[in-house]
Amino acid sequence: MTRPPTAAQWRVIEAADPVTGRLRGTAAQHEALVKRGLAFRHPRPPRDHFLTPAGHRLREERERERAEGAEGKEAGPAESADGTEGGTSAATGTGVFTARVGGEEAPAAPARRTWEVHSAWQGLLELRRMTNPDGDTARPCAWERTHLVRAAALALEADGHTPAGPGPAAPGYRVRATPQPEAVAVHEPGALRACAATLERAGWQVSEHTEARTGRRYVLASPRRT
């Protein structure tokens, strides 16, 4: 891509489904984004257009820039030292859904959040159907393997688990990145096995471990490929 998207193309990118990346807009706008490598046309009916990984990254970068500008001197949503992914706060000021990985402030409108989480989960199941070669919705898709923390957190929140609030002692789950490829750590002292069961039902492989330094139990979870 040699030039940034036009204003009209940015509107299409930003209006895409927050999880699946399904695009709205005109055929000409879709084709322009395809030529830039930011979108692709799905081969299966109804042959909708979706953001490519490059398109998702471009949108996420723009969201982070806007959030940082809105927060001014406050800390922005960049990746933190504890391994959370950037842009995963409950509300970044952009109006785009983001998964709660644990450690954020609670949403101001819980009822609306419940609806948003349900819609995001249904969108993710549709993305599995559209992008897994066999259309299997019980197995994680490529997007989940490139957004591990967010994908695992969405599965937990969609199943009714409560994310931890601010502060190290706040109850609830916390999903964190790990040095292992395609694996996240889930900490939830009050309901660790319930979290593991939820992730198993969502298509993740899970195993329980003990931190050598603290003795605390945690779940290591990886998205299944088969």
mmCIF file of N, CA, C and O in Angstrom, residues 41-127:
data_model
loop_
_atom_site.group_PDB
_atom_site.id
_atom_site.type_symbol
_atom_site.label_atom_id
_atom_site.label_comp_id
_atom_site.label_asym_id
_atom_site.label_seq_id
_atom_site.Cartn_x
_atom_site.Cartn_y
_atom_site.Cartn_z
ATOM 1 N N ARG A 41 -12.682 -10.733 -0.701
ATOM 2 C CA ARG A 41 -14.036 -11.220 -0.954
ATOM 3 C C ARG A 41 -14.095 -12.703 -0.622
ATOM 4 O O ARG A 41 -13.304 -13.490 -1.131
ATOM 5 N N HIS A 42 -15.034 -13.065 0.265
ATOM 6 C CA HIS A 42 -15.122 -14.466 0.664
ATOM 7 C C HIS A 42 -15.653 -15.301 -0.492
ATOM 8 O O HIS A 42 -16.603 -14.901 -1.164
ATOM 9 N N PRO A 43 -15.056 -16.482 -0.735
ATOM 10 C CA PRO A 43 -15.480 -17.286 -1.887
ATOM 11 C C PRO A 43 -16.841 -17.948 -1.729
ATOM 12 O O PRO A 43 -17.431 -18.380 -2.719
ATOM 13 N N ARG A 44 -17.344 -18.044 -0.492
ATOM 14 C CA ARG A 44 -18.628 -18.710 -0.281
ATOM 15 C C ARG A 44 -19.762 -17.696 -0.287
ATOM 16 O O ARG A 44 -19.586 -16.542 0.119
ATOM 17 N N PRO A 45 -20.944 -18.122 -0.752
ATOM 18 C CA PRO A 45 -22.105 -17.219 -0.665
ATOM 19 C C PRO A 45 -22.345 -16.820 0.770
ATOM 20 O O PRO A 45 -22.110 -17.629 1.679
ATOM 21 N N PRO A 46 -22.765 -15.591 1.028
ATOM 22 C CA PRO A 46 -23.162 -14.557 0.065
ATOM 23 C C PRO A 46 -22.002 -13.745 -0.495
ATOM 24 O O PRO A 46 -22.189 -12.668 -1.029
ATOM 25 N N ARG A 47 -20.762 -14.236 -0.364
ATOM 26 C CA ARG A 47 -19.567 -13.613 -0.946
ATOM 27 C C ARG A 47 -19.379 -12.168 -0.476
ATOM 28 O O ARG A 47 -19.112 -11.266 -1.252
ATOM 29 N N ASP A 48 -19.536 -11.992 0.819
ATOM 30 C CA ASP A 48 -19.299 -10.677 1.409
ATOM 31 C C ASP A 48 -17.810 -10.362 1.437
ATOM 32 O O ASP A 48 -16.964 -11.242 1.277
ATOM 33 N N HIS A 49 -17.519 -9.088 1.668
ATOM 34 C CA HIS A 49 -16.140 -8.636 1.799
ATOM 35 C C HIS A 49 -15.795 -8.475 3.278
ATOM 36 O O HIS A 49 -16.628 -8.041 4.077
ATOM 37 N N PHE A 50 -14.539 -8.805 3.635
ATOM 38 C CA PHE A 50 -14.056 -8.729 5.003
ATOM 39 C C PHE A 50 -12.687 -8.060 5.028
ATOM 40 O O PHE A 50 -11.945 -8.102 4.038
ATOM 41 N N LEU A 51 -12.352 -7.472 6.172
ATOM 42 C CA LEU A 51 -11.007 -6.940 6.347
ATOM 43 C C LEU A 51 -9.991 -8.076 6.381
ATOM 44 O O LEU A 51 -10.242 -9.131 6.948
ATOM 45 N N THR A 52 -8.858 -7.852 5.774
ATOM 46 C CA THR A 52 -7.732 -8.769 5.894
ATOM 47 C C THR A 52 -7.027 -8.500 7.230
ATOM 48 O O THR A 52 -7.319 -7.509 7.908
ATOM 49 N N PRO A 53 -6.079 -9.358 7.649
ATOM 50 C CA PRO A 53 -5.295 -9.035 8.852
ATOM 51 C C PRO A 53 -4.652 -7.656 8.780
ATOM 52 O O PRO A 53 -4.598 -6.943 9.786
ATOM 53 N N ALA A 54 -4.194 -7.263 7.589
ATOM 54 C CA ALA A 54 -3.615 -5.923 7.444
ATOM 55 C C ALA A 54 -4.670 -4.848 7.676
ATOM 56 O O ALA A 54 -4.392 -3.802 8.276
ATOM 57 N N GLY A 55 -5.894 -5.094 7.215
ATOM 58 C CA GLY A 55 -6.976 -4.139 7.447
ATOM 59 C C GLY A 55 -7.338 -4.021 8.907
ATOM 60 O O GLY A 55 -7.575 -2.924 9.421
ATOM 61 N N HIS A 56 -7.374 -5.171 9.605
ATOM 62 C CA HIS A 56 -7.637 -5.151 11.049
ATOM 63 C C HIS A 56 -6.554 -4.365 11.782
ATOM 64 O O HIS A 56 -6.853 -3.543 12.662
ATOM 65 N N ARG A 57 -5.278 -4.613 11.422
ATOM 66 C CA ARG A 57 -4.186 -3.912 12.094
ATOM 67 C C ARG A 57 -4.263 -2.411 11.869
ATOM 68 O O ARG A 57 -4.040 -1.619 12.797
ATOM 69 N N LEU A 58 -4.584 -2.022 10.642
ATOM 70 C CA LEU A 58 -4.676 -0.593 10.335
ATOM 71 C C LEU A 58 -5.771 0.062 11.169
ATOM 72 O O LEU A 58 -5.586 1.155 11.721
ATOM 73 N N ARG A 59 -6.921 -0.594 11.286
ATOM 74 C CA ARG A 59 -8.011 -0.034 12.074
ATOM 75 C C ARG A 59 -7.632 0.034 13.554
ATOM 76 O O ARG A 59 -7.913 1.025 14.230
ATOM 77 N N GLU A 60 -6.991 -1.020 14.060
ATOM 78 C CA GLU A 60 -6.600 -1.030 15.464
ATOM 79 C C GLU A 60 -5.581 0.058 15.776
ATOM 80 O O GLU A 60 -5.635 0.684 16.838
ATOM 81 N N GLU A 61 -4.657 0.296 14.852
ATOM 82 C CA GLU A 61 -3.671 1.369 15.057
ATOM 83 C C GLU A 61 -4.380 2.726 15.135
ATOM 84 O O GLU A 61 -4.032 3.571 15.970
ATOM 85 N N ARG A 62 -5.346 2.935 14.271
ATOM 86 C CA ARG A 62 -6.069 4.202 14.274
ATOM 87 C C ARG A 62 -6.873 4.365 15.570
ATOM 88 O O ARG A 62 -6.940 5.459 16.140
ATOM 89 N N GLU A 63 -7.481 3.261 16.044
ATOM 90 C CA GLU A 63 -8.240 3.326 17.295
ATOM 91 C C GLU A 63 -7.328 3.683 18.461
ATOM 92 O O GLU A 63 -7.692 4.483 19.332
ATOM 93 N N ARG A 64 -6.129 3.078 18.496
ATOM 94 C CA ARG A 64 -5.195 3.387 19.576
ATOM 95 C C ARG A 64 -4.758 4.844 19.539
ATOM 96 O O ARG A 64 -4.661 5.497 20.576
ATOM 97 N N GLU A 65 -4.493 5.349 18.336
ATOM 98 C CA GLU A 65 -4.086 6.743 18.211
ATOM 99 C C GLU A 65 -5.182 7.685 18.709
ATOM 100 O O GLU A 65 -4.907 8.658 19.414
ATOM 101 N N ARG A 66 -6.419 7.376 18.365
ATOM 102 C CA ARG A 66 -7.528 8.223 18.817
ATOM 103 C C ARG A 66 -7.704 8.140 20.328
ATOM 104 O O ARG A 66 -7.966 9.146 20.987
ATOM 105 N N ALA A 67 -7.583 6.911 20.864
ATOM 106 C CA ALA A 67 -7.753 6.752 22.303
ATOM 107 C C ALA A 67 -6.674 7.505 23.063
ATOM 108 O O ALA A 67 -6.942 8.164 24.065
ATOM 109 N N GLU A 68 -5.441 7.428 22.587
ATOM 110 C CA GLU A 68 -4.342 8.120 23.253
ATOM 111 C C GLU A 68 -4.538 9.629 23.199
ATOM 112 O O GLU A 68 -4.267 10.337 24.158
ATOM 113 N N GLY A 69 -5.032 10.109 22.064
ATOM 114 C CA GLY A 69 -5.284 11.539 21.951
ATOM 115 C C GLY A 69 -6.392 12.011 22.862
ATOM 116 O O GLY A 69 -6.328 13.097 23.445
ATOM 117 N N ALA A 70 -7.439 11.167 23.022
ATOM 118 C CA ALA A 70 -8.566 11.545 23.867
ATOM 119 C C ALA A 70 -8.191 11.532 25.340
ATOM 120 O O ALA A 70 -8.707 12.316 26.144
ATOM 121 N N GLU A 71 -7.283 10.638 25.711
ATOM 122 C CA GLU A 71 -6.918 10.513 27.116
ATOM 123 C C GLU A 71 -5.922 11.569 27.566
ATOM 124 O O GLU A 71 -5.713 11.776 28.755
ATOM 125 N N GLY A 72 -5.275 12.237 26.601
ATOM 126 C CA GLY A 72 -4.335 13.292 26.950
ATOM 127 C C GLY A 72 -3.179 12.769 27.762
ATOM 128 O O GLY A 72 -2.435 11.908 27.319
ATOM 129 N N LYS A 73 -3.033 13.269 28.970
ATOM 130 C CA LYS A 73 -1.905 12.891 29.810
ATOM 131 C C LYS A 73 -2.108 11.557 30.507
ATOM 132 O O LYS A 73 -1.199 11.020 31.112
ATOM 133 N N GLU A 74 -3.326 11.021 30.454
ATOM 134 C CA GLU A 74 -3.565 9.733 31.099
ATOM 135 C C GLU A 74 -2.924 8.631 30.287
ATOM 136 O O GLU A 74 -2.617 8.783 29.111
ATOM 137 N N ALA A 75 -2.737 7.466 30.909
ATOM 138 C CA ALA A 75 -2.102 6.339 30.232
ATOM 139 C C ALA A 75 -2.973 5.863 29.088
ATOM 140 O O ALA A 75 -4.180 5.712 29.237
ATOM 141 N N GLY A 76 -2.380 5.605 27.935
ATOM 142 C CA GLY A 76 -3.104 5.114 26.779
ATOM 143 C C GLY A 76 -3.266 3.612 26.841
ATOM 144 O O GLY A 76 -2.779 2.959 27.762
ATOM 145 N N PRO A 77 -3.916 3.005 25.816
ATOM 146 C CA PRO A 77 -4.191 1.572 25.846
ATOM 147 C C PRO A 77 -3.083 0.728 25.238
ATOM 148 O O PRO A 77 -3.344 -0.329 24.714
ATOM 149 N N ALA A 78 -1.853 1.201 25.270
ATOM 150 C CA ALA A 78 -0.767 0.411 24.703
ATOM 151 C C ALA A 78 -0.539 -0.834 25.538
ATOM 152 O O ALA A 78 -1.004 -0.945 26.669
ATOM 153 N N GLU A 79 0.236 -1.762 25.003
ATOM 154 C CA GLU A 79 0.473 -3.033 25.703
ATOM 155 C C GLU A 79 1.146 -2.778 27.040
ATOM 156 O O GLU A 79 2.080 -2.004 27.163
ATOM 157 N N SER A 80 0.667 -3.442 28.063
ATOM 158 C CA SER A 80 1.167 -3.222 29.415
ATOM 159 C C SER A 80 2.212 -4.261 29.772
ATOM 160 O O SER A 80 2.394 -5.265 29.095
ATOM 161 N N ALA A 81 2.871 -4.028 30.901
ATOM 162 C CA ALA A 81 3.951 -4.921 31.307
ATOM 163 C C ALA A 81 3.458 -6.297 31.684
ATOM 164 O O ALA A 81 4.220 -7.260 31.687
ATOM 165 N N ASP A 82 2.150 -6.430 32.016
ATOM 166 C CA ASP A 82 1.666 -7.748 32.440
ATOM 167 C C ASP A 82 1.189 -8.587 31.272
ATOM 168 O O ASP A 82 0.614 -9.642 31.458
ATOM 169 N N GLY A 83 1.401 -8.116 30.037
ATOM 170 C CA GLY A 83 1.128 -8.959 28.876
ATOM 171 C C GLY A 83 -0.220 -8.764 28.246
ATOM 172 O O GLY A 83 -0.594 -9.519 27.361
ATOM 173 N N THR A 84 -1.018 -7.784 28.658
ATOM 174 C CA THR A 84 -2.303 -7.567 28.010
ATOM 175 C C THR A 84 -2.079 -6.930 26.664
ATOM 176 O O THR A 84 -1.098 -6.235 26.439
ATOM 177 N N GLU A 85 -2.990 -7.172 25.738
ATOM 178 C CA GLU A 85 -2.875 -6.602 24.409
ATOM 179 C C GLU A 85 -3.367 -5.176 24.420
ATOM 180 O O GLU A 85 -4.289 -4.824 25.131
ATOM 181 N N GLY A 86 -2.766 -4.350 23.570
ATOM 182 C CA GLY A 86 -3.198 -2.966 23.468
ATOM 183 C C GLY A 86 -4.621 -2.874 22.966
ATOM 184 O O GLY A 86 -5.086 -3.679 22.176
ATOM 185 N N GLY A 87 -5.344 -1.854 23.420
ATOM 186 C CA GLY A 87 -6.686 -1.616 22.925
ATOM 187 C C GLY A 87 -7.717 -2.558 23.469
ATOM 188 O O GLY A 87 -8.735 -2.792 22.820
ATOM 189 N N THR A 88 -7.538 -3.119 24.651
ATOM 190 C CA THR A 88 -8.499 -4.084 25.161
ATOM 191 C C THR A 88 -9.308 -3.540 26.322
ATOM 192 O O THR A 88 -9.913 -4.300 27.067
ATOM 193 N N SER A 89 -9.359 -2.262 26.508
ATOM 194 C CA SER A 89 -10.176 -1.711 27.581
ATOM 195 C C SER A 89 -11.643 -1.792 27.216
ATOM 196 O O SER A 89 -11.998 -1.946 26.054
ATOM 197 N N ALA A 90 -12.496 -1.688 28.230
ATOM 198 C CA ALA A 90 -13.929 -1.820 27.971
ATOM 199 C C ALA A 90 -14.435 -0.712 27.073
ATOM 200 O O ALA A 90 -15.359 -0.902 26.301
ATOM 201 N N ALA A 91 -13.864 0.453 27.165
ATOM 202 C CA ALA A 91 -14.268 1.549 26.292
ATOM 203 C C ALA A 91 -13.065 2.427 26.034
ATOM 204 O O ALA A 91 -12.424 2.914 26.945
ATOM 205 N N THR A 92 -12.725 2.619 24.760
ATOM 206 C CA THR A 92 -11.567 3.418 24.403
ATOM 207 C C THR A 92 -11.951 4.797 23.919
ATOM 208 O O THR A 92 -11.102 5.569 23.524
ATOM 209 N N GLY A 93 -13.219 5.082 23.922
ATOM 210 C CA GLY A 93 -13.654 6.366 23.417
ATOM 211 C C GLY A 93 -13.936 6.345 21.927
ATOM 212 O O GLY A 93 -14.331 7.351 21.355
ATOM 213 N N THR A 94 -13.732 5.194 21.254
ATOM 214 C CA THR A 94 -13.955 5.117 19.825
ATOM 215 C C THR A 94 -15.307 4.510 19.494
ATOM 216 O O THR A 94 -15.716 4.531 18.343
ATOM 217 N N GLY A 95 -16.001 3.955 20.470
ATOM 218 C CA GLY A 95 -17.285 3.328 20.206
ATOM 219 C C GLY A 95 -17.154 1.935 19.628
ATOM 220 O O GLY A 95 -18.139 1.348 19.214
ATOM 221 N N VAL A 96 -15.939 1.373 19.544
ATOM 222 C CA VAL A 96 -15.717 0.049 18.986
ATOM 223 C C VAL A 96 -15.613 -0.967 20.112
ATOM 224 O O VAL A 96 -14.949 -0.731 21.109
ATOM 225 N N PHE A 97 -16.265 -2.126 19.932
ATOM 226 C CA PHE A 97 -16.236 -3.163 20.961
ATOM 227 C C PHE A 97 -14.822 -3.678 21.151
ATOM 228 O O PHE A 97 -14.102 -3.946 20.197
ATOM 229 N N THR A 98 -14.409 -3.834 22.412
ATOM 230 C CA THR A 98 -13.134 -4.462 22.735
ATOM 231 C C THR A 98 -13.349 -5.428 23.890
ATOM 232 O O THR A 98 -14.152 -5.179 24.780
ATOM 233 N N ALA A 99 -12.619 -6.531 23.861
ATOM 234 C CA ALA A 99 -12.757 -7.545 24.896
ATOM 235 C C ALA A 99 -12.189 -7.038 26.213
ATOM 236 O O ALA A 99 -11.205 -6.299 26.237
ATOM 237 N N ARG A 100 -12.801 -7.446 27.317
ATOM 238 C CA ARG A 100 -12.285 -7.124 28.651
ATOM 239 C C ARG A 100 -11.411 -8.286 29.112
ATOM 240 O O ARG A 100 -11.902 -9.386 29.342
ATOM 241 N N VAL A 101 -10.128 -8.031 29.247
ATOM 242 C CA VAL A 101 -9.182 -9.091 29.595
ATOM 243 C C VAL A 101 -8.948 -9.186 31.091
ATOM 244 O O VAL A 101 -8.299 -10.119 31.565
ATOM 245 N N GLY A 102 -9.492 -8.230 31.850
ATOM 246 C CA GLY A 102 -9.300 -8.202 33.300
ATOM 247 C C GLY A 102 -8.344 -7.103 33.693
ATOM 248 O O GLY A 102 -7.257 -6.975 33.139
ATOM 249 N N GLY A 103 -8.784 -6.278 34.662
ATOM 250 C CA GLY A 103 -7.973 -5.160 35.108
ATOM 251 C C GLY A 103 -8.505 -3.811 34.692
ATOM 252 O O GLY A 103 -7.967 -2.779 35.091
ATOM 253 N N GLU A 104 -9.593 -3.799 33.891
ATOM 254 C CA GLU A 104 -10.169 -2.533 33.428
ATOM 255 C C GLU A 104 -11.276 -2.057 34.360
ATOM 256 O O GLU A 104 -11.771 -2.803 35.204
ATOM 257 N N GLU A 105 -11.667 -0.826 34.187
ATOM 258 C CA GLU A 105 -12.846 -0.307 34.863
ATOM 259 C C GLU A 105 -14.086 -1.000 34.313
ATOM 260 O O GLU A 105 -14.139 -1.358 33.129
ATOM 261 N N ALA A 106 -15.093 -1.188 35.147
ATOM 262 C CA ALA A 106 -16.341 -1.800 34.702
ATOM 263 C C ALA A 106 -17.063 -0.870 33.734
ATOM 264 O O ALA A 106 -16.933 0.354 33.827
ATOM 265 N N PRO A 107 -17.815 -1.410 32.776
ATOM 266 C CA PRO A 107 -18.536 -0.551 31.824
ATOM 267 C C PRO A 107 -19.598 0.279 32.526
ATOM 268 O O PRO A 107 -20.181 -0.147 33.527
ATOM 269 N N ALA A 108 -19.847 1.455 31.983
ATOM 270 C CA ALA A 108 -20.817 2.360 32.590
ATOM 271 C C ALA A 108 -22.249 1.860 32.419
ATOM 272 O O ALA A 108 -23.127 2.202 33.202
ATOM 273 N N ALA A 109 -22.497 1.075 31.373
ATOM 274 C CA ALA A 109 -23.852 0.592 31.083
ATOM 275 C C ALA A 109 -23.817 -0.939 30.998
ATOM 276 O O ALA A 109 -23.621 -1.494 29.905
ATOM 277 N N PRO A 110 -23.987 -1.648 32.114
ATOM 278 C CA PRO A 110 -23.872 -3.108 32.107
ATOM 279 C C PRO A 110 -24.828 -3.808 31.142
ATOM 280 O O PRO A 110 -24.451 -4.792 30.495
ATOM 281 N N ALA A 111 -26.059 -3.324 31.046
ATOM 282 C CA ALA A 111 -27.026 -3.980 30.159
ATOM 283 C C ALA A 111 -26.577 -3.879 28.703
ATOM 284 O O ALA A 111 -26.667 -4.850 27.935
ATOM 285 N N ARG A 112 -26.098 -2.724 28.323
ATOM 286 C CA ARG A 112 -25.607 -2.551 26.953
ATOM 287 C C ARG A 112 -24.381 -3.436 26.722
ATOM 288 O O ARG A 112 -24.222 -4.022 25.650
ATOM 289 N N ARG A 113 -23.517 -3.530 27.722
ATOM 290 C CA ARG A 113 -22.331 -4.364 27.586
ATOM 291 C C ARG A 113 -22.714 -5.814 27.347
ATOM 292 O O ARG A 113 -22.113 -6.506 26.509
ATOM 293 N N THR A 114 -23.724 -6.296 28.058
ATOM 294 C CA THR A 114 -24.177 -7.673 27.876
ATOM 295 C C THR A 114 -24.606 -7.911 26.435
ATOM 296 O O THR A 114 -24.265 -8.928 25.820
ATOM 297 N N TRP A 115 -25.340 -6.956 25.886
ATOM 298 C CA TRP A 115 -25.782 -7.073 24.488
ATOM 299 C C TRP A 115 -24.600 -7.034 23.539
ATOM 300 O O TRP A 115 -24.532 -7.806 22.573
ATOM 301 N N GLU A 116 -23.636 -6.153 23.795
ATOM 302 C CA GLU A 116 -22.464 -6.039 22.932
ATOM 303 C C GLU A 116 -21.635 -7.323 22.949
ATOM 304 O O GLU A 116 -21.156 -7.777 21.901
ATOM 305 N N VAL A 117 -21.477 -7.913 24.133
ATOM 306 C CA VAL A 117 -20.703 -9.150 24.242
ATOM 307 C C VAL A 117 -21.398 -10.273 23.485
ATOM 308 O O VAL A 117 -20.761 -11.046 22.754
ATOM 309 N N HIS A 118 -22.714 -10.385 23.655
ATOM 310 C CA HIS A 118 -23.462 -11.424 22.935
ATOM 311 C C HIS A 118 -23.318 -11.240 21.427
ATOM 312 O O HIS A 118 -23.065 -12.220 20.689
ATOM 313 N N SER A 119 -23.448 -10.015 20.948
ATOM 314 C CA SER A 119 -23.336 -9.752 19.512
ATOM 315 C C SER A 119 -21.938 -10.071 19.008
ATOM 316 O O SER A 119 -21.775 -10.638 17.919
ATOM 317 N N ALA A 120 -20.921 -9.714 19.789
ATOM 318 C CA ALA A 120 -19.541 -9.981 19.385
ATOM 319 C C ALA A 120 -19.277 -11.481 19.308
ATOM 320 O O ALA A 120 -18.606 -11.961 18.388
ATOM 321 N N TRP A 121 -19.813 -12.233 20.274
ATOM 322 C CA TRP A 121 -19.618 -13.686 20.256
ATOM 323 C C TRP A 121 -20.310 -14.318 19.061
ATOM 324 O O TRP A 121 -19.750 -15.202 18.398
ATOM 325 N N GLN A 122 -21.522 -13.882 18.766
ATOM 326 C CA GLN A 122 -22.221 -14.412 17.600
ATOM 327 C C GLN A 122 -21.470 -14.059 16.319
ATOM 328 O O GLN A 122 -21.401 -14.864 15.380
ATOM 329 N N GLY A 123 -20.895 -12.859 16.295
ATOM 330 C CA GLY A 123 -20.094 -12.474 15.136
ATOM 331 C C GLY A 123 -18.861 -13.345 14.986
ATOM 332 O O GLY A 123 -18.459 -13.703 13.864
ATOM 333 N N LEU A 124 -18.253 -13.709 16.117
ATOM 334 C CA LEU A 124 -17.076 -14.565 16.059
ATOM 335 C C LEU A 124 -17.437 -15.965 15.565
ATOM 336 O O LEU A 124 -16.693 -16.576 14.785
ATOM 337 N N LEU A 125 -18.575 -16.487 15.997
ATOM 338 C CA LEU A 125 -19.019 -17.789 15.500
ATOM 339 C C LEU A 125 -19.257 -17.736 13.992
ATOM 340 O O LEU A 125 -18.935 -18.692 13.264
ATOM 341 N N GLU A 126 -19.797 -16.625 13.526
ATOM 342 C CA GLU A 126 -20.006 -16.479 12.083
ATOM 343 C C GLU A 126 -18.666 -16.411 11.350
ATOM 344 O O GLU A 126 -18.510 -16.960 10.255
ATOM 345 N N LEU A 127 -17.692 -15.735 11.958
ATOM 346 C CA LEU A 127 -16.360 -15.680 11.351
ATOM 347 C C LEU A 127 -15.748 -17.071 11.270
ATOM 348 O O LEU A 127 -15.100 -17.422 10.278
#
